[in-house]
CSV table of C-alpha atoms in Angstrom, one decimal:
chain,number,residue,atom,x,y,z
A,4,UNK,CA,7.2,1.9,-2.4
A,5,UNK,CA,4.9,0.0,-4.8
A,6,UNK,CA,3.7,3.0,-6.8
A,7,UNK,CA,0.3,2.9,-5.1
A,8,UNK,CA,-0.5,5.5,-2.5
A,9,UNK,CA,-3.5,5.8,-0.2
A,10,UNK,CA,-4.8,8.6,2.0
A,11,UNK,CA,-5.5,8.9,4.8
A,12,UNK,CA,-3.5,6.2,6.4
A,13,UNK,CA,-5.6,6.3,9.5
A,14,UNK,CA,-9.3,7.3,10.0
A,15,UNK,CA,-11.6,7.4,12.9
A,16,UNK,CA,-15.2,8.1,12.2
A,17,UNK,CA,-18.6,8.0,13.9
A,18,UNK,CA,-21.4,6.0,12.5
A,19,UNK,CA,-23.2,9.1,11.2
A,20,UNK,CA,-20.1,10.6,9.5
A,21,UNK,CA,-19.3,10.7,5.8
A,22,UNK,CA,-15.7,10.2,4.7
A,23,UNK,CA,-13.8,9.2,1.6
A,24,UNK,CA,-10.7,7.1,1.1
A,25,UNK,CA,-8.4,7.9,-1.8
A,26,UNK,CA,-6.1,5.7,-3.9
A,27,UNK,CA,-3.7,6.8,-6.6
A,28,UNK,CA,-1.5,4.6,-8.7
A,29,UNK,CA,1.6,5.8,-10.7
A,30,UNK,CA,2.2,2.5,-12.6
A,31,UNK,CA,0.1,3.1,-15.7
A,32,UNK,CA,-2.2,0.3,-14.8
A,33,UNK,CA,-5.7,-0.1,-16.1
A,34,UNK,CA,-7.3,-2.1,-13.3
A,35,UNK,CA,-7.9,-1.0,-9.7
A,36,UNK,CA,-9.3,-2.9,-6.7
A,37,UNK,CA,-10.6,-2.3,-3.2
A,38,UNK,CA,-10.1,-4.9,-0.6
A,39,UNK,CA,-11.1,-5.2,3.1
A,40,UNK,CA,-8.6,-6.9,5.4
A,41,UNK,CA,-9.9,-7.9,8.9
A,42,UNK,CA,-7.9,-9.6,11.6
A,43,UNK,CA,-7.3,-13.3,10.9
A,44,UNK,CA,-9.5,-13.3,7.8
A,45,UNK,CA,-8.5,-13.5,4.1
A,46,UNK,CA,-8.5,-10.4,2.0
A,47,UNK,CA,-12.1,-9.7,0.9
A,48,UNK,CA,-12.4,-8.3,-2.6
A,49,UNK,CA,-14.9,-5.4,-2.6
A,50,UNK,CA,-14.8,-3.7,-6.0
A,51,UNK,CA,-12.9,-4.1,-9.3
A,52,UNK,CA,-12.6,-1.3,-11.9
A,53,UNK,CA,-11.2,-1.8,-15.4
A,54,UNK,CA,-10.6,1.3,-17.4
A,55,UNK,CA,-12.8,3.3,-15.1
A,56,UNK,CA,-15.8,0.9,-15.4
A,57,UNK,CA,-16.9,-1.2,-12.5
A,58,UNK,CA,-16.6,-4.9,-13.4
A,59,UNK,CA,-17.2,-6.6,-10.1
A,60,UNK,CA,-19.1,-5.8,-6.9
A,61,UNK,CA,-18.9,-8.5,-4.4
A,62,UNK,CA,-22.2,-8.0,-2.6
A,63,UNK,CA,-20.8,-5.0,-0.7
A,64,UNK,CA,-23.3,-3.0,1.4
A,65,UNK,CA,-24.5,0.2,-0.1
A,66,UNK,CA,-22.9,2.2,2.7
A,67,UNK,CA,-19.7,1.7,0.7
A,68,UNK,CA,-19.7,3.6,-2.6
A,69,UNK,CA,-16.7,3.4,-5.0
A,70,UNK,CA,-15.8,6.0,-7.6
A,71,UNK,CA,-13.2,5.8,-10.4
A,72,UNK,CA,-12.9,9.1,-12.2
A,73,UNK,CA,-9.9,7.9,-14.3
A,74,UNK,CA,-7.5,4.9,-14.5
A,75,UNK,CA,-5.1,6.4,-11.9
A,76,UNK,CA,-7.5,7.3,-9.1
A,77,UNK,CA,-10.0,5.3,-7.1
A,78,UNK,CA,-12.2,6.5,-4.2
A,79,UNK,CA,-14.2,4.7,-1.6
A,80,UNK,CA,-17.0,6.9,-0.2
A,81,UNK,CA,-18.2,5.9,3.3
A,82,UNK,CA,-21.4,6.8,5.0
A,83,UNK,CA,-23.4,5.5,8.0
A,84,UNK,CA,-20.8,2.8,8.7
A,85,UNK,CA,-21.1,0.2,11.4
A,86,UNK,CA,-18.4,-0.8,14.0
A,87,UNK,CA,-17.9,-4.1,12.2
A,88,UNK,CA,-16.7,-2.1,9.2
A,89,UNK,CA,-13.5,-1.3,11.2
A,90,UNK,CA,-10.6,-2.9,9.2
A,91,UNK,CA,-7.7,-2.1,6.9
A,92,UNK,CA,-8.9,-1.0,3.5
A,93,UNK,CA,-6.4,-1.8,0.8
A,94,UNK,CA,-6.2,-0.5,-2.7
A,95,UNK,CA,-4.4,-2.4,-5.4
A,96,UNK,CA,-3.8,-2.1,-9.1
A,97,UNK,CA,-2.8,-4.4,-12.0
A,98,UNK,CA,-2.0,-4.0,-15.7
A,99,UNK,CA,-5.5,-5.2,-16.6
A,100,UNK,CA,-8.4,-7.4,-15.7
A,101,UNK,CA,-8.8,-10.7,-17.6
A,102,UNK,CA,-5.4,-12.2,-17.3
A,103,UNK,CA,-3.4,-13.4,-14.3
A,104,UNK,CA,-1.6,-10.1,-13.6
A,105,UNK,CA,0.3,-9.3,-10.5
A,106,UNK,CA,-1.4,-6.9,-8.1
A,107,UNK,CA,0.4,-4.1,-6.5
A,108,UNK,CA,-1.0,-2.9,-3.2
A,109,UNK,CA,-1.0,0.4,-1.4
A,110,UNK,CA,-0.2,0.7,2.3
A,111,UNK,CA,-3.9,0.7,3.3
A,112,UNK,CA,-6.1,2.9,5.3
A,113,UNK,CA,-6.7,1.8,8.9
A,114,UNK,CA,-10.4,2.6,9.6
A,115,UNK,CA,-12.0,2.6,13.1
A,116,UNK,CA,-15.7,3.1,13.3
A,117,UNK,CA,-17.0,4.2,16.7
B,9,UNK,CA,-14.6,-25.8,3.3
B,10,UNK,CA,-12.7,-22.6,2.5
B,11,UNK,CA,-11.1,-22.5,-1.0
B,12,UNK,CA,-7.7,-21.7,0.5
B,13,UNK,CA,-6.6,-22.8,3.9
B,14,UNK,CA,-3.6,-21.2,5.7
B,15,UNK,CA,-2.6,-21.6,9.3
B,16,UNK,CA,-2.6,-18.1,10.9
B,17,UNK,CA,0.2,-19.0,13.3
B,18,UNK,CA,2.1,-17.3,14.8
B,19,UNK,CA,5.1,-19.3,13.8
B,20,UNK,CA,8.1,-18.4,15.9
B,21,UNK,CA,11.6,-19.5,14.8
B,22,UNK,CA,15.2,-18.6,15.8
B,23,UNK,CA,17.4,-16.6,13.4
B,24,UNK,CA,19.0,-18.8,10.8
B,25,UNK,CA,16.3,-21.4,10.8
B,26,UNK,CA,14.7,-22.8,7.7
B,27,UNK,CA,11.0,-21.7,7.6
B,28,UNK,CA,8.3,-23.6,5.8
B,29,UNK,CA,5.0,-21.8,5.2
B,30,UNK,CA,2.1,-23.7,3.5
B,31,UNK,CA,-1.3,-23.4,2.0
B,32,UNK,CA,-3.8,-26.0,0.8
B,33,UNK,CA,-6.6,-25.4,-1.6
B,34,UNK,CA,-9.7,-27.2,-2.9
B,35,UNK,CA,-10.2,-25.6,-6.4
B,36,UNK,CA,-8.3,-27.7,-9.0
B,37,UNK,CA,-8.7,-24.9,-11.5
B,38,UNK,CA,-6.1,-22.8,-9.7
B,39,UNK,CA,-3.1,-22.5,-12.0
B,40,UNK,CA,-1.3,-19.4,-10.8
B,41,UNK,CA,0.2,-19.2,-7.3
B,42,UNK,CA,1.6,-16.3,-5.4
B,43,UNK,CA,3.2,-15.4,-2.1
B,44,UNK,CA,2.9,-12.0,-0.6
B,45,UNK,CA,4.7,-10.6,2.4
B,46,UNK,CA,3.0,-8.0,4.6
B,47,UNK,CA,4.8,-6.0,7.2
B,48,UNK,CA,2.9,-4.4,10.0
B,49,UNK,CA,1.1,-1.3,8.9
B,50,UNK,CA,2.0,-1.9,5.3
B,51,UNK,CA,0.2,-3.4,2.3
B,52,UNK,CA,1.1,-6.8,0.9
B,53,UNK,CA,4.1,-7.0,-1.5
B,54,UNK,CA,4.6,-9.8,-4.0
B,55,UNK,CA,7.4,-12.2,-3.2
B,56,UNK,CA,7.0,-15.1,-5.6
B,57,UNK,CA,4.8,-15.9,-8.6
B,58,UNK,CA,4.6,-19.4,-10.1
B,59,UNK,CA,2.6,-21.0,-12.8
B,60,UNK,CA,1.4,-24.6,-12.4
B,61,UNK,CA,3.6,-27.2,-10.6
B,62,UNK,CA,7.2,-27.1,-9.7
B,63,UNK,CA,9.8,-25.1,-7.8
B,64,UNK,CA,10.9,-21.5,-8.2
B,65,UNK,CA,13.9,-20.0,-6.4
B,66,UNK,CA,14.8,-16.4,-5.7
B,67,UNK,CA,17.6,-15.8,-3.3
B,68,UNK,CA,16.7,-17.3,0.1
B,69,UNK,CA,13.1,-17.9,-1.0
B,70,UNK,CA,11.8,-21.1,-2.7
B,71,UNK,CA,8.2,-21.5,-3.8
B,72,UNK,CA,6.9,-25.0,-4.4
B,73,UNK,CA,3.7,-26.1,-5.9
B,74,UNK,CA,2.3,-29.6,-5.8
B,75,UNK,CA,-1.0,-29.6,-7.8
B,76,UNK,CA,-1.6,-33.3,-7.3
B,77,UNK,CA,-1.9,-32.7,-3.5
B,78,UNK,CA,-3.3,-29.1,-3.9
B,79,UNK,CA,-0.5,-27.9,-1.6
B,80,UNK,CA,1.9,-25.0,-2.0
B,81,UNK,CA,4.9,-24.0,0.1
B,82,UNK,CA,7.2,-21.1,0.7
B,83,UNK,CA,10.6,-21.9,2.1
B,84,UNK,CA,12.9,-19.3,3.6
B,85,UNK,CA,16.5,-20.3,4.2
B,86,UNK,CA,18.7,-18.6,6.8
B,87,UNK,CA,15.8,-16.6,8.2
B,88,UNK,CA,16.4,-13.2,9.5
B,89,UNK,CA,14.6,-11.0,12.0
B,90,UNK,CA,13.7,-8.7,9.0
B,91,UNK,CA,11.7,-11.7,7.6
B,92,UNK,CA,9.2,-11.2,10.5
B,93,UNK,CA,5.9,-10.4,8.8
B,94,UNK,CA,2.7,-12.0,7.7
B,95,UNK,CA,2.9,-14.2,4.6
B,96,UNK,CA,-0.2,-14.5,2.4
B,97,UNK,CA,-0.7,-17.1,-0.3
B,98,UNK,CA,-2.9,-16.3,-3.3
B,99,UNK,CA,-4.1,-18.3,-6.2
B,100,UNK,CA,-5.8,-17.5,-9.5
B,101,UNK,CA,-8.0,-19.8,-11.5
B,102,UNK,CA,-7.6,-20.2,-15.2
B,103,UNK,CA,-11.3,-20.7,-15.7
B,104,UNK,CA,-14.1,-18.1,-15.5
B,105,UNK,CA,-12.2,-15.3,-17.1
B,106,UNK,CA,-12.0,-12.9,-14.2
B,107,UNK,CA,-8.5,-13.9,-13.0
B,108,UNK,CA,-9.1,-12.3,-9.5
B,109,UNK,CA,-6.9,-13.9,-6.9
B,110,UNK,CA,-8.2,-15.8,-3.9
B,111,UNK,CA,-6.2,-15.2,-0.8
B,112,UNK,CA,-5.4,-17.2,2.3
B,113,UNK,CA,-5.7,-15.5,5.6
B,114,UNK,CA,-2.0,-15.2,6.1
B,115,UNK,CA,0.6,-16.8,8.5
B,116,UNK,CA,2.3,-14.6,11.0
B,117,UNK,CA,6.1,-15.3,11.2
B,118,UNK,CA,8.3,-14.2,14.0
B,119,UNK,CA,12.1,-14.6,13.6
B,120,UNK,CA,13.8,-13.9,16.9
B,121,UNK,CA,17.5,-13.1,17.2
């Protein structure tokens, strides 16, 4: 295990639902990330948090809303998603932002939007 | 042109073969190079991390960086069925200050007994 956990591991939701993805890291890191992984496409960075402050938002639609209440926890709140949002959502953490640190990934949440 | 190009495969080899996985890139500011392995239904895990050009070896794995050609490779010797996974290359630029990795789309490797 990498020290990064994600729940739930699988999620099926309708386009009108609201759900949240949870990530927790046990590594004492100060930076956390959300990525989207779609089939045959590179990992897409969605959000970056450093010490609970959002430092990067890569033009992600507002139907995705991140929350970082502390340096160990990261949430991704989902509402009115579209079928094309179906993907694997990966959380990662690193020691800090601003230096070439190794990222440690969680197992991901497999999301299916019907 | 994508910043990082990686053939998605699948690459199918017999057990014991030497595997060569490659990525090319266009951004000459990339200085840090990584290879991640991702098993089915798991997140990526770091295999190798190198800085600038040269070779780095770790057991059966060798990472090679050729900055003049903007080309990186991961070699796997004596490949095993347990090596079957998707291999992602990632690179970090030394300029700009964010140090966020840029990933390739991954190469699917199948090692059959």
